[in-house]
Each structure stands twice: as C-alpha cells, then as structure tokens.
mmCIF file of C-alpha atoms and ligand atoms in Angstrom:
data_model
loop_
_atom_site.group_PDB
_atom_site.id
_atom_site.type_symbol
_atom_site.label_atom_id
_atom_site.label_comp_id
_atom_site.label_asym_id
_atom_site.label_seq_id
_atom_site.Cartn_x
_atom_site.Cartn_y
_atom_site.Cartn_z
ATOM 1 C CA UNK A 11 27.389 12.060 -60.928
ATOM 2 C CA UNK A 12 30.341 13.854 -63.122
ATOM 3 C CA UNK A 13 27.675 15.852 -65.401
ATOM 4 C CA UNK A 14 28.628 17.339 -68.838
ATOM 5 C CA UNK A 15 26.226 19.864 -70.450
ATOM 6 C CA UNK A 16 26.832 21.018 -74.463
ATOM 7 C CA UNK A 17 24.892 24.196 -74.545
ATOM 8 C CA UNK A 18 25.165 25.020 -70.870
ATOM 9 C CA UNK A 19 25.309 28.218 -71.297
ATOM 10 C CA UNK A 20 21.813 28.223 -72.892
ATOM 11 C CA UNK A 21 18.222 28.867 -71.501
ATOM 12 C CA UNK A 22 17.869 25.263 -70.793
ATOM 13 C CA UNK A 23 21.038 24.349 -69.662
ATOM 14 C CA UNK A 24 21.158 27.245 -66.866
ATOM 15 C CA UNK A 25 18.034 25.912 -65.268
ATOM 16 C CA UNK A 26 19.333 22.824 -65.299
ATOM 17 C CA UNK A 27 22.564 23.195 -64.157
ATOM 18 C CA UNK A 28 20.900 24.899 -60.973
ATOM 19 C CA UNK A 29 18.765 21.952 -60.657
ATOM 20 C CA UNK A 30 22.131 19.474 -60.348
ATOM 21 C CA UNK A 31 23.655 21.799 -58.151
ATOM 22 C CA UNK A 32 20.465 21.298 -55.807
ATOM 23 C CA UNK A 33 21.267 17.492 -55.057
ATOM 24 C CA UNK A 34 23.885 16.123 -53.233
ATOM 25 C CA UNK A 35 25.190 13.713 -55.877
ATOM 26 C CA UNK A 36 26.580 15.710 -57.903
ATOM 27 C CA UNK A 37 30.284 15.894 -57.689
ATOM 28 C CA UNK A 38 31.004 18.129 -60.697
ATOM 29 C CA UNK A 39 28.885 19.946 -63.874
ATOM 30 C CA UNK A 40 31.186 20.849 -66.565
ATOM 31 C CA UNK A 41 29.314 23.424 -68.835
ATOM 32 C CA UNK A 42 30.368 23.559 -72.554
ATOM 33 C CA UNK A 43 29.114 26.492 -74.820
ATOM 34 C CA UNK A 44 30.195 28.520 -77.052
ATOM 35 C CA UNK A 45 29.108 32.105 -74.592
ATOM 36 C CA UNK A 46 30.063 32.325 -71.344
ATOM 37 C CA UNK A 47 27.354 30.508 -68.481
ATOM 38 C CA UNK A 48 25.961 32.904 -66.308
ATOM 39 C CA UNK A 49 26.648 30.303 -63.533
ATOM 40 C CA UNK A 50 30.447 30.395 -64.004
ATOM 41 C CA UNK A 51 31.763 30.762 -60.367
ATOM 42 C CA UNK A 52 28.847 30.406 -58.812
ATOM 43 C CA UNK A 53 29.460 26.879 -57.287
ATOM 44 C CA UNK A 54 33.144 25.120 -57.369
ATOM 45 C CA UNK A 55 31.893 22.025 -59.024
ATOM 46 C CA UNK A 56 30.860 23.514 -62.023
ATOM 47 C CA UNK A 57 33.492 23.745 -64.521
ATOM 48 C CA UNK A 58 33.250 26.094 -67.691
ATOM 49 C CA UNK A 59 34.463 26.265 -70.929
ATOM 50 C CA UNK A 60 33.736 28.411 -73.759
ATOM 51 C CA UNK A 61 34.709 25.970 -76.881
ATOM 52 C CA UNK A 62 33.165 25.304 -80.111
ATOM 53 C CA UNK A 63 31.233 21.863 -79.909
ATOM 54 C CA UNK A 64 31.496 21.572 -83.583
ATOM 55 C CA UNK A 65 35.776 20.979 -83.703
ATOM 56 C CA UNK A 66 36.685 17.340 -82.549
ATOM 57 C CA UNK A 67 39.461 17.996 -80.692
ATOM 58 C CA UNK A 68 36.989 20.145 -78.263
ATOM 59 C CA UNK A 69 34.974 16.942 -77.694
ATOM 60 C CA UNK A 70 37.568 15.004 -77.149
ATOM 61 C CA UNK A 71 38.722 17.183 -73.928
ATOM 62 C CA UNK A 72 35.867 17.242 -72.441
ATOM 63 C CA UNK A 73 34.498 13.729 -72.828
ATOM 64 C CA UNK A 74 36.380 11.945 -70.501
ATOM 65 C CA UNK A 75 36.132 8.279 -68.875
ATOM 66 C CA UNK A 76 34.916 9.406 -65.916
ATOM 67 C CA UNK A 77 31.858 11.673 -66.956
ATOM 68 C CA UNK A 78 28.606 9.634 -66.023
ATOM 69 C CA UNK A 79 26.194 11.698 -67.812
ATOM 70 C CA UNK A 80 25.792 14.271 -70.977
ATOM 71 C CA UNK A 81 22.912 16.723 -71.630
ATOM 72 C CA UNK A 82 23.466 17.316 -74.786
ATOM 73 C CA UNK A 83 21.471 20.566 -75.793
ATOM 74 C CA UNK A 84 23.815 22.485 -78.011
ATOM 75 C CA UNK A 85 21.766 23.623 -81.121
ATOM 76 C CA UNK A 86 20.511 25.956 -83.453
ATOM 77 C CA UNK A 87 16.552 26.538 -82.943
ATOM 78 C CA UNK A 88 14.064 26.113 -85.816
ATOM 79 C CA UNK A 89 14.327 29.327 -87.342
ATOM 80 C CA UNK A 90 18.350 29.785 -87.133
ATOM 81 C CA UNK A 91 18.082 26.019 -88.344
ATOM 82 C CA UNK A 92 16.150 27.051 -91.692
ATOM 83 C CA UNK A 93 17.772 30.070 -92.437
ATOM 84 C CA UNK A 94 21.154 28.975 -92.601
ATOM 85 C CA UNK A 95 20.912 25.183 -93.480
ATOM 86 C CA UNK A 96 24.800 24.584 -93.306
ATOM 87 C CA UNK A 97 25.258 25.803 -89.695
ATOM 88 C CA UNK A 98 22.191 23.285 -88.669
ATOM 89 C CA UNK A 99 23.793 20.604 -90.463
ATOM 90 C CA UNK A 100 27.267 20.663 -88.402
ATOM 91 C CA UNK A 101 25.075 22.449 -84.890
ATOM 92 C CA UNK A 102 22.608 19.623 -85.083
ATOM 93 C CA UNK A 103 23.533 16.371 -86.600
ATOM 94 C CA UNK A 104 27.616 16.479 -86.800
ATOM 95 C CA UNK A 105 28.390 17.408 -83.806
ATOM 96 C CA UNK A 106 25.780 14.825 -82.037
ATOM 97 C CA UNK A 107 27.735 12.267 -84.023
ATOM 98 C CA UNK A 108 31.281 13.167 -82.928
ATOM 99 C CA UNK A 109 29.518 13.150 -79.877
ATOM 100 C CA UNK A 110 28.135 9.892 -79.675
ATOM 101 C CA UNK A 111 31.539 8.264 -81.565
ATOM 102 C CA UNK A 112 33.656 10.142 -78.706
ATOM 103 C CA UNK A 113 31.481 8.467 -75.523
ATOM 104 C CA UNK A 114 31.368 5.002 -77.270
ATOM 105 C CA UNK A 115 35.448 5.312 -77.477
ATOM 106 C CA UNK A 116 36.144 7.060 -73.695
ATOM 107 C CA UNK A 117 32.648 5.052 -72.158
ATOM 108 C CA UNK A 118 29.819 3.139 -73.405
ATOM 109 C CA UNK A 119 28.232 3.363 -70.060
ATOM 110 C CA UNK A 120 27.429 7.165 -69.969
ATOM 111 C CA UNK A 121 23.649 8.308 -69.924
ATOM 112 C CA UNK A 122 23.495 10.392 -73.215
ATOM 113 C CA UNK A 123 20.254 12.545 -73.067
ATOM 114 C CA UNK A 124 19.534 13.657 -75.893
ATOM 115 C CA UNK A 125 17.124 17.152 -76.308
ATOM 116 C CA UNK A 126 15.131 16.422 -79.687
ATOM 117 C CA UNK A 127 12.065 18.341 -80.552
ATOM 118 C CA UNK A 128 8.265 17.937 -82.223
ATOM 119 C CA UNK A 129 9.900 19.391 -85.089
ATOM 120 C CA UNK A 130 10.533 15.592 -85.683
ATOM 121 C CA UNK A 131 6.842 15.377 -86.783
ATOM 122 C CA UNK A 132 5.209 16.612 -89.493
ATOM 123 C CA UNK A 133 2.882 15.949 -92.850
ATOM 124 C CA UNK A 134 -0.676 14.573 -92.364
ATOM 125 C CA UNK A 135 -0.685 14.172 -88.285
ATOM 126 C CA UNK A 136 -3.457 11.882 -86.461
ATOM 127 C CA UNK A 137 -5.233 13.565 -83.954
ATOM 128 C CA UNK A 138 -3.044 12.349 -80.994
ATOM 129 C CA UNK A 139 0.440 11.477 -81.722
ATOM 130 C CA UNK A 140 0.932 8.281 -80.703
ATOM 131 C CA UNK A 141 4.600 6.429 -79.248
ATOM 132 C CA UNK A 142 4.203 4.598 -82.651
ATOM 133 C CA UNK A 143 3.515 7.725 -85.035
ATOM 134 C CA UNK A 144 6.292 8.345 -87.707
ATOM 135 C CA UNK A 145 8.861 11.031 -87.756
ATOM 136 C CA UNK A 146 8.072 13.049 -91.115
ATOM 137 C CA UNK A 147 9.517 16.432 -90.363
ATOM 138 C CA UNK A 148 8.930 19.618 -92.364
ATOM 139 C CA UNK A 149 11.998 21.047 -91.524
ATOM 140 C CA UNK A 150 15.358 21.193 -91.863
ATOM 141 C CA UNK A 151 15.492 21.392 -87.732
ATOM 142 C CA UNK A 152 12.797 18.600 -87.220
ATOM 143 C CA UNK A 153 15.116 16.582 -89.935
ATOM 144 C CA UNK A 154 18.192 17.120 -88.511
ATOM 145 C CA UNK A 155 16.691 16.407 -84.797
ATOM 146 C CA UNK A 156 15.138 12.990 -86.137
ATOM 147 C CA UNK A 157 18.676 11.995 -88.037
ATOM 148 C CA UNK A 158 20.117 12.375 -84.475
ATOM 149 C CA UNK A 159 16.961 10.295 -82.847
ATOM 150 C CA UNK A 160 18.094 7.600 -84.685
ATOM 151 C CA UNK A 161 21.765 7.448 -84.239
ATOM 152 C CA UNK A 162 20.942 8.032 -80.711
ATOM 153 C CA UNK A 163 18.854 4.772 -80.874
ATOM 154 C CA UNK A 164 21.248 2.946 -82.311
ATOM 155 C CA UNK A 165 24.272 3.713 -81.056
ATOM 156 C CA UNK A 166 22.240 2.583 -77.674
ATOM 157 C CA UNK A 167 21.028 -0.761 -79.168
ATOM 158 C CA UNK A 168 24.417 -1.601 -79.730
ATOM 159 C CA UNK A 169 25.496 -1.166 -76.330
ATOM 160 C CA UNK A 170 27.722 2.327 -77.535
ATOM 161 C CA UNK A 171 25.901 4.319 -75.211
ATOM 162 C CA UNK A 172 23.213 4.242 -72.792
ATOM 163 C CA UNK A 173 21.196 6.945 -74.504
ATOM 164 C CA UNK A 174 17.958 8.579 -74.207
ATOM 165 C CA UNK A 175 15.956 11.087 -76.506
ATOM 166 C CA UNK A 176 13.654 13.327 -75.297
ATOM 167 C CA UNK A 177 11.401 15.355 -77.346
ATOM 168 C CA UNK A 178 10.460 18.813 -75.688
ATOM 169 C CA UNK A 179 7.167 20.252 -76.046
ATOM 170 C CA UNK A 180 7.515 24.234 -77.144
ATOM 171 C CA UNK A 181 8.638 25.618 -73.781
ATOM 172 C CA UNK A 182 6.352 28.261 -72.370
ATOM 173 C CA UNK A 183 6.518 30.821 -70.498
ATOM 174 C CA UNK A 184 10.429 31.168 -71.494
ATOM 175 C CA UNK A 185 11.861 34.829 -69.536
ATOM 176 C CA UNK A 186 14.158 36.483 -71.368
ATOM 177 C CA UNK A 187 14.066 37.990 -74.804
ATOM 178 C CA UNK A 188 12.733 36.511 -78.173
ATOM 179 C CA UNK A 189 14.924 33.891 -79.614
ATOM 180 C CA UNK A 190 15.036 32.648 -83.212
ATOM 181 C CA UNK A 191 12.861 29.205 -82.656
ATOM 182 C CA UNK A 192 9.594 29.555 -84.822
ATOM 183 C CA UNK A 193 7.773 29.353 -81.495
ATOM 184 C CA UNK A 194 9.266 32.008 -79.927
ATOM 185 C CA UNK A 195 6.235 34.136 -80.168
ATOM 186 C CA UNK A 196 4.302 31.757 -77.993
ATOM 187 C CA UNK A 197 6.152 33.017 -74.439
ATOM 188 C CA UNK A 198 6.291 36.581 -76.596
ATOM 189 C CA UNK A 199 2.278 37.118 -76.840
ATOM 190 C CA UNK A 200 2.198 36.729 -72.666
ATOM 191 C CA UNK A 201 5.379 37.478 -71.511
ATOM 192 C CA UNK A 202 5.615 40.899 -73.905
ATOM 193 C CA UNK A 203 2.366 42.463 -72.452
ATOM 194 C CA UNK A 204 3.080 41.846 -69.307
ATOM 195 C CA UNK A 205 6.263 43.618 -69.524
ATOM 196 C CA UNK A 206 3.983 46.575 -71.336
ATOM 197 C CA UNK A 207 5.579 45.886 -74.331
ATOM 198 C CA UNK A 208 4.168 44.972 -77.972
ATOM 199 C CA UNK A 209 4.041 41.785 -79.173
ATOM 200 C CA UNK A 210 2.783 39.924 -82.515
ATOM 201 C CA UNK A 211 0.955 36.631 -82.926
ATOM 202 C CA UNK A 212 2.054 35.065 -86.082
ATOM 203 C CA UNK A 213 -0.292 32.591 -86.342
ATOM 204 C CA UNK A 214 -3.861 31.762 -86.454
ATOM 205 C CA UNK A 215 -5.068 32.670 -82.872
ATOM 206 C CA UNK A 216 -7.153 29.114 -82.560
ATOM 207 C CA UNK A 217 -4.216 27.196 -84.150
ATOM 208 C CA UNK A 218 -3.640 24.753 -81.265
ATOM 209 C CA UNK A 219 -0.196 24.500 -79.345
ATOM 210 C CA UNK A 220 1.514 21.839 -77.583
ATOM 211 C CA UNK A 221 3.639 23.708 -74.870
ATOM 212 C CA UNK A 222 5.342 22.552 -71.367
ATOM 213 C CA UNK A 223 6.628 25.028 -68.527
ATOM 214 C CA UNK A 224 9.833 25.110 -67.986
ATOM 215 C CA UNK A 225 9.702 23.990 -64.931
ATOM 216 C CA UNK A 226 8.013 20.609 -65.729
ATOM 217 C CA UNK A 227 10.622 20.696 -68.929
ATOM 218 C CA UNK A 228 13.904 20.694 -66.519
ATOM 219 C CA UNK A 229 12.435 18.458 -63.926
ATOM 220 C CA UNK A 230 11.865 15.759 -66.951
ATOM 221 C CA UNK A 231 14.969 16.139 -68.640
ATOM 222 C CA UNK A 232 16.737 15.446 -65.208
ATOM 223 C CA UNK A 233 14.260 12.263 -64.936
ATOM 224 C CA UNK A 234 15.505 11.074 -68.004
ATOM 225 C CA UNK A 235 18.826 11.449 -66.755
ATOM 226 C CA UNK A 236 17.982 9.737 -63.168
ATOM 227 C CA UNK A 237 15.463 7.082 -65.257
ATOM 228 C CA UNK A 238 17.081 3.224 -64.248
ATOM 229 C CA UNK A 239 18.856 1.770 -67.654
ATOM 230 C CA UNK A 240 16.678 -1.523 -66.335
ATOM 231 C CA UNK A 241 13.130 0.713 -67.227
ATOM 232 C CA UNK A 242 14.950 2.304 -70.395
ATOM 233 C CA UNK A 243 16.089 -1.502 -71.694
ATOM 234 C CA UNK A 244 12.708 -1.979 -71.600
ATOM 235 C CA UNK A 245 12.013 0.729 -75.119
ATOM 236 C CA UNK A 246 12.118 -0.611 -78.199
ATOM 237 C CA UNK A 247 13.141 3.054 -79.301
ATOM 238 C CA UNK A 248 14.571 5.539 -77.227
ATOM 239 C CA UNK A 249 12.806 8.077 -78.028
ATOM 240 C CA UNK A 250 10.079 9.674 -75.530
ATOM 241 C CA UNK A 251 7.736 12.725 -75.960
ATOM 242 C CA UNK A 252 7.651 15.067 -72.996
ATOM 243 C CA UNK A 253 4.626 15.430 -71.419
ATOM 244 C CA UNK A 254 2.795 18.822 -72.124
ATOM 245 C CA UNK A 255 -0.713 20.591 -72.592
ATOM 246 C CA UNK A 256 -2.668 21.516 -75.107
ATOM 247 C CA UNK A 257 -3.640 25.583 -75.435
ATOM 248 C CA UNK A 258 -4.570 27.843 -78.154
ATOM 249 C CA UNK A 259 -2.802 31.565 -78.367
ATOM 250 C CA UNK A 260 -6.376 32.788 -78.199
ATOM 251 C CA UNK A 261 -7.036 30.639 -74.991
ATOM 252 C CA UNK A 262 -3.651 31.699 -73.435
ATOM 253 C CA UNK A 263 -3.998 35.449 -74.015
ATOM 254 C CA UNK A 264 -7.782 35.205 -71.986
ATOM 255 C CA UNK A 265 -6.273 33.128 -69.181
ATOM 256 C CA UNK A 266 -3.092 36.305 -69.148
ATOM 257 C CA UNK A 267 -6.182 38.899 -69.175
ATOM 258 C CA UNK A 268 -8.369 37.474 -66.571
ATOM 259 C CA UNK A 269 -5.654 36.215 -64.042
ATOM 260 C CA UNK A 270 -3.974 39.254 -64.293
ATOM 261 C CA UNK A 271 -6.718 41.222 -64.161
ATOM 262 C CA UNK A 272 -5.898 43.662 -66.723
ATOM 263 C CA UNK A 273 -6.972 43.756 -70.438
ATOM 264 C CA UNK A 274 -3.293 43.627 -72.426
ATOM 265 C CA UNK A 275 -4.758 42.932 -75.648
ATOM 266 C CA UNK A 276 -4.390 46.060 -77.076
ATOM 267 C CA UNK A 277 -0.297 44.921 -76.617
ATOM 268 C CA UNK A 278 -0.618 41.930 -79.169
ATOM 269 C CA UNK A 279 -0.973 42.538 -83.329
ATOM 270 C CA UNK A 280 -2.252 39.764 -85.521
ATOM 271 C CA UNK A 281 0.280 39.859 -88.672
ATOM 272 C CA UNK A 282 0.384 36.790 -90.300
ATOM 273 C CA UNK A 283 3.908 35.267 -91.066
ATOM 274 C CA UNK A 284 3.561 32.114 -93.853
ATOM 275 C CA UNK A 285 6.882 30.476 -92.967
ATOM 276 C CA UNK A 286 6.376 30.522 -89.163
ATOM 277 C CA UNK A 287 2.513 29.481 -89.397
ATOM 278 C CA UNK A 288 4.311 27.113 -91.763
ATOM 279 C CA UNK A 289 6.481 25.179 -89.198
ATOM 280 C CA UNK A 290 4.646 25.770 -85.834
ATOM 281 C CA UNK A 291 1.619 24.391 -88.096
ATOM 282 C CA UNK A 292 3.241 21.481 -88.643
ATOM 283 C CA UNK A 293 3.720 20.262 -85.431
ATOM 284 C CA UNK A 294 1.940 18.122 -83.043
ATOM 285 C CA UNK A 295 -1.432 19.377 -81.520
ATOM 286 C CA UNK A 296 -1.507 16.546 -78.733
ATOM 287 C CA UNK A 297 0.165 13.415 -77.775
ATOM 288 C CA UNK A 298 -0.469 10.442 -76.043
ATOM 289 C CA UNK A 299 1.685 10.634 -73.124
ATOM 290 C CA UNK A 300 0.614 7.358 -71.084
ATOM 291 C CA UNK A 301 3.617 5.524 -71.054
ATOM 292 C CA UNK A 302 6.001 8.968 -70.157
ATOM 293 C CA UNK A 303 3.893 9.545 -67.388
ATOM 294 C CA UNK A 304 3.888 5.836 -66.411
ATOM 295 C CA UNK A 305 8.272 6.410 -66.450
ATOM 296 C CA UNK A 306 7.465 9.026 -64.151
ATOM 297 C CA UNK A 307 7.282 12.159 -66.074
ATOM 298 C CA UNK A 308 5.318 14.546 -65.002
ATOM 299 C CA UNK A 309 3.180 17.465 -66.992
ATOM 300 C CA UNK A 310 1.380 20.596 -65.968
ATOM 301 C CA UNK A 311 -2.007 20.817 -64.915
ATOM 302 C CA UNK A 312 -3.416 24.003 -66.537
ATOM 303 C CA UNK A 313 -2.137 26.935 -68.450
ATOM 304 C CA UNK A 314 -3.679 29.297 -65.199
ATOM 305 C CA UNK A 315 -1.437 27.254 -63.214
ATOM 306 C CA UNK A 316 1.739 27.818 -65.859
ATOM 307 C CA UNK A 317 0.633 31.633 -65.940
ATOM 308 C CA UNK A 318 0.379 32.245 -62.830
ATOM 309 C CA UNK A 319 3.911 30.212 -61.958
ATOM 310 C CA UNK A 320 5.584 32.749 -64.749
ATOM 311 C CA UNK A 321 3.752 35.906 -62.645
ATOM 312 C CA UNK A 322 5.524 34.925 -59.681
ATOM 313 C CA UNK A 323 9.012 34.825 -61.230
ATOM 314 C CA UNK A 324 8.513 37.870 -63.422
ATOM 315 C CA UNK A 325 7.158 40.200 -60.832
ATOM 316 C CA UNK A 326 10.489 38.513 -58.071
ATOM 317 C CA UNK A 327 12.940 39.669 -61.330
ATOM 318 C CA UNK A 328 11.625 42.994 -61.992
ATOM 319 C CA UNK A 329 11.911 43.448 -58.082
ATOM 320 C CA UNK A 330 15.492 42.474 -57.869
ATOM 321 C CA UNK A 331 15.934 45.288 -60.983
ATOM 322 C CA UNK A 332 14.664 47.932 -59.169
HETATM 323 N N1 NAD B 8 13.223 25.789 -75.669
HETATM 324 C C1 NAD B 8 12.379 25.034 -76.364
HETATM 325 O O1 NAD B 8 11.167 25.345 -76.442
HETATM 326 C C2 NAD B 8 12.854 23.761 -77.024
HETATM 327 C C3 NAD B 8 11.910 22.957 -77.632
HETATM 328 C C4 NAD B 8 12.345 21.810 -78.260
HETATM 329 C C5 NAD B 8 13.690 21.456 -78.244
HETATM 330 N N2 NAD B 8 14.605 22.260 -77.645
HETATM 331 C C6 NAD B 8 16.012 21.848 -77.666
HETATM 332 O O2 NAD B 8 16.578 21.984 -76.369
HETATM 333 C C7 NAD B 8 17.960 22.331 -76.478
HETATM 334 C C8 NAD B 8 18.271 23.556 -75.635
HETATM 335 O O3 NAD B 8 17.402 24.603 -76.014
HETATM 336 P P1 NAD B 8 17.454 26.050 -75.353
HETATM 337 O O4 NAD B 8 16.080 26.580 -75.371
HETATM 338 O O5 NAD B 8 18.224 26.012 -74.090
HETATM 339 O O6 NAD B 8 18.286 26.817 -76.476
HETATM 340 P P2 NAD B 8 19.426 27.936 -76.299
HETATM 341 O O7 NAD B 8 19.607 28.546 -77.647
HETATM 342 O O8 NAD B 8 19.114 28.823 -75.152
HETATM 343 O O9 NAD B 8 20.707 27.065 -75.915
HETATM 344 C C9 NAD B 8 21.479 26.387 -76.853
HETATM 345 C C10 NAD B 8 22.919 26.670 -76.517
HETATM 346 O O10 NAD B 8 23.758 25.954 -77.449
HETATM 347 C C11 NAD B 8 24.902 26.746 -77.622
HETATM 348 N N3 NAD B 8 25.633 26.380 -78.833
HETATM 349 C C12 NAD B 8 25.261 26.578 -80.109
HETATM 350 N N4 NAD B 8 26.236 26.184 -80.936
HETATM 351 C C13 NAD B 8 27.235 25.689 -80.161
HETATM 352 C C14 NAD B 8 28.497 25.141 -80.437
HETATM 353 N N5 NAD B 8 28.946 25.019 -81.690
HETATM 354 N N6 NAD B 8 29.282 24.755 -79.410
HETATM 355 C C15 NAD B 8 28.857 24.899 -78.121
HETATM 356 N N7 NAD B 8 27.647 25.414 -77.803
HETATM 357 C C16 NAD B 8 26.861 25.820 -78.807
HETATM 358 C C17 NAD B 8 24.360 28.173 -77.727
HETATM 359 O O11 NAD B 8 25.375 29.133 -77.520
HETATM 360 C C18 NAD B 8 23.290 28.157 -76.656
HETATM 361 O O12 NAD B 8 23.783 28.665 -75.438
HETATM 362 C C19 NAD B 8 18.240 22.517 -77.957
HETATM 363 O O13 NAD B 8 18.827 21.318 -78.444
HETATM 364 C C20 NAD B 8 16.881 22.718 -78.579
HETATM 365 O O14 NAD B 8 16.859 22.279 -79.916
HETATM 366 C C21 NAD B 8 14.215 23.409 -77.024
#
C-alpha cells in the first residue's frame, strides 16, 4: 500500500498513521497538512509535507499514479466551519473536489476514503437513523460534508474512483486540548476533571449523544480502507455510518465518578450555549448500524469500557510527563 493522508498531521490522522505503520504492507505513508506531523522521522516510510491542500498545484504533487489509497481528513470542524463560512467552503468541499478530479486523472483505481460526519443529518430525525434516512444538515459543516458525500458517490459510480464515505460518530474520549468542533465539550466534561481541571457542559445533561472511541474510530476507518471493492460494488451509495453508542453527558459523567472512584462533579458547570446545543442537537441520537457491522465494522461495548480504555492512556501520558 503507497498511503496518502490530507490532514495527517491531525488528531485522526496521527493515530492512524501509527496504525499503517503497524502492518507489514505498507510501503510508504505520505502525510499532507498544513502543521508539521508529530510522526515526521519517526519511521522512513512516512513522508511529510507541510502544503496547503487548498492550492492545486499542491495536489497535483502529491497525487501520484502510484498511490493506492487516500484518507482524506483535511477539514475545518463544525464550529471553525460556521464561524467562518468561506474557509469551510474551500477546507471542505473545494478541495475534496480537486481532490477527487486529480485521482480520476493520475488513477481511477485508488481507494478514496472519505471522513464525513453526522453533521450530514439534521431537521425532524426518526428515532434510529436508518442507511435510507436523508441528509438534511443544519449546518454549514454537515452541508458541506454531504456536498462531498455525493461527489464522492458519484465520482465512484462512474468508475473515477473507488471511493468510500464514512461518517464518524463524535469521537470520545479525544486527549489533547479542546478543539473548535461543537462537540468538543463531550471528551472536555471527562477528560477536564480528570486532569483536575474545570470544564462546562453546554448542553442539556440528558440530551443524548452518539459517540465512538477512538480506538474503534481508527480501526474502522482503516477497514474501510482494507474493505474488498467486490463488498463495496455491492452499495448503492457509498456512504456508511460508523458504528457507535448511545450515552447521555449525565450518564457519562456517573460512569467517570463511579469508575474512578472520585466525585469530579464539582469540576463541570452547566452554562447553556444556544448555538452549540443548536448543532450537537441536531444530530443523530442512534443509528441502525446492521449492515456496517455485517462489512465488518466494529463498535464499542459500553461507555465503562471507553472510560476506562481513556484511564489507561491518560494516567501512561501523565507518567511519561513526570
Ligand atoms: N474527531 C471527530 O469527532 C470527528 C467527527 C466527525 C468527523 N470528523 C472528520 O474527521 C476528519 C479528521 O478529524 P480530526 O479530528 O483529526 O481533526 P483535526 O482538526 O485534528 O485534523 C484535521 C487536519 O486537517 C488539517 N488541515 C486543515 N486545513 C488544511 C489544508 N488547507 N491543507 C492541509 N491540511 C489542512 C489541519 O491542520 C488538521 O491537522 C475531519 O475531516 C473531520 O471533519 C471528525
């Protein structure tokens, strides 16, 4: 596999560069971002450039007749997205297009994943999303990530690439620092506390979430990748909903307080923020995942179990800070 990740310097595109590097065939990773991948140097077949996804000319370098597969994960989160509308217009749509226009010129045989997002929903949901259940975003992310869907799916059907969309489920427990995604304050209202710092819940605590590890997130996107172009001729659209679970903030923060064994509710303030409740309320409460996990994705089984995997890794990073 010659691998090429847009936004590899990213949250996602770290973890899964590391899990490419962990099989054997994998001859090179070339990272593309516009910062500088924490991985550069790390491992001689990963190759990385810090260039501007948006300018043609950069796409054009680095998609070349021999790659076999791009992630393509260079964005602007929700937030970012809504805020400044122009940005998420030439982040999010344009440059997927170049993108797409550039392997259906060098390749039309290169695995395009594509990372989309529930953003794509919105309006009156059912109950449980279902594979048939319309994209009606209420965003200008979830637009721009459901323009892309379809070009992805069509640009496929006609044999221009051999593409693949997956939607992710709001990634939680995500390390690191706050980001600008709406849902950034679901890792926040765990990982905050346990850090002893303060954290705030914008949202009605019962308002129910639709979230996937990060572990189970990486482990699908690289099954899309992997997934036989015999199983994905077999979609009518290429579009696929990660599996995830469903969990409430309220729920979450009792599962951090009784595995941890400490009471770090005093760490979290309720102030209600209209646009965020706005978007994250918008999204997809559950989804009907039977034919993803019939593909062979996989999902988590409990939020203990995602809590306690987080634990593990926070407690090993503090220790290696010491
Ligand atoms: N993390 C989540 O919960 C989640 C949920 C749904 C969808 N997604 C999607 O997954 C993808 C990756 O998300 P992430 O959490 O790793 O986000 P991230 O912000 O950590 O990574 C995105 C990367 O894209 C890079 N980038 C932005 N503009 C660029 C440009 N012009 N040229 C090159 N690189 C550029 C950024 O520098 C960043 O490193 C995104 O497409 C996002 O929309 C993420």
């Amino acid at each position: 596999m010659k691998v090429l990740i847009t936004g590899g310097a990213g949250f996602i595109g770290t973890k899964l560069t590391e899990a490419l590097l962990k099989r054997t065939d994998v001859e090179k990773i070339t990272l593309v971002d516009i910062h500088e991948s924490t991985l550069t140097g790390s491992d001689p077949r990963i190759e990385s450039l810090k260039i501007d996804m948006t300018i043609q000319q950069n796409i054009e370098q680095v998609i070349t007749a021999d790659i076999t597969h791009v992630f393509h994960l260079a964005a602007i989160v929700s937030s970012h997205a809504e805020s400044d509308f122009d940005l998420g217009m030439v982040i999010n749509l344009t440059t997927t297009q170049l993108l797409l226009e550039q392997c259906r010129k060098t390749n039309p045989n290169i695995r395009f994943i594509f990372s989309s997002s529930l953003a794509v929903f919105g309006g009156q949901l059912p109950a449980e999303i279902m594979p048939m259940t319309a994209m009606q975003p209420s965003s200008s992310y979830g637009t721009q990530k459901a323009i892309c869907e379809l070009l992805v799916n069509d640009y496929s059907r006609k044999g221009f690439v051999n593409g693949i969309t997956v939607r992710l489920p709001t990634i939680c427990i995500r390390p690191g620092k706050p980001n600008k995604a709406a849902s950034s304050f679901v890792s926040g209202i765990i990982r905050e506390p346990l850090n002893g710092e303060k954290s705030n819940c914008p949202v009605d605590s019962s308002l129910k979430l639709w979230i996937s590890s990060p572990e189970k997130v990486i482990a699908n996107i690289l099954h899309a990748g992997l997934i036989s172009t015999e199983k994905l001729a077999l979609l009518n659209f290429k579009s696929l909903n990660l599996p995830g679970i469903q969990v409430t903030p309220a729920e979450m923060i009792k599962t951090m307080n009784s595995v941890s064994g400490q009471d770090l509710s005093s760490f979290i303030s309720y102030e209600h923020d209209p646009q965020i409740s706005q978007i994250v309320g918008s999204w997809p409460q559950c989804i009907n995942n039977d034919i993803e996990l019939s593909m062979g994705f996989i999902a988590d089984s409990s939020f203990t179990d995602i809590f306690k995997s987080f634990e593990v890794n926070n407690t090993n990073q503090k220790g290696c800070e010491l």
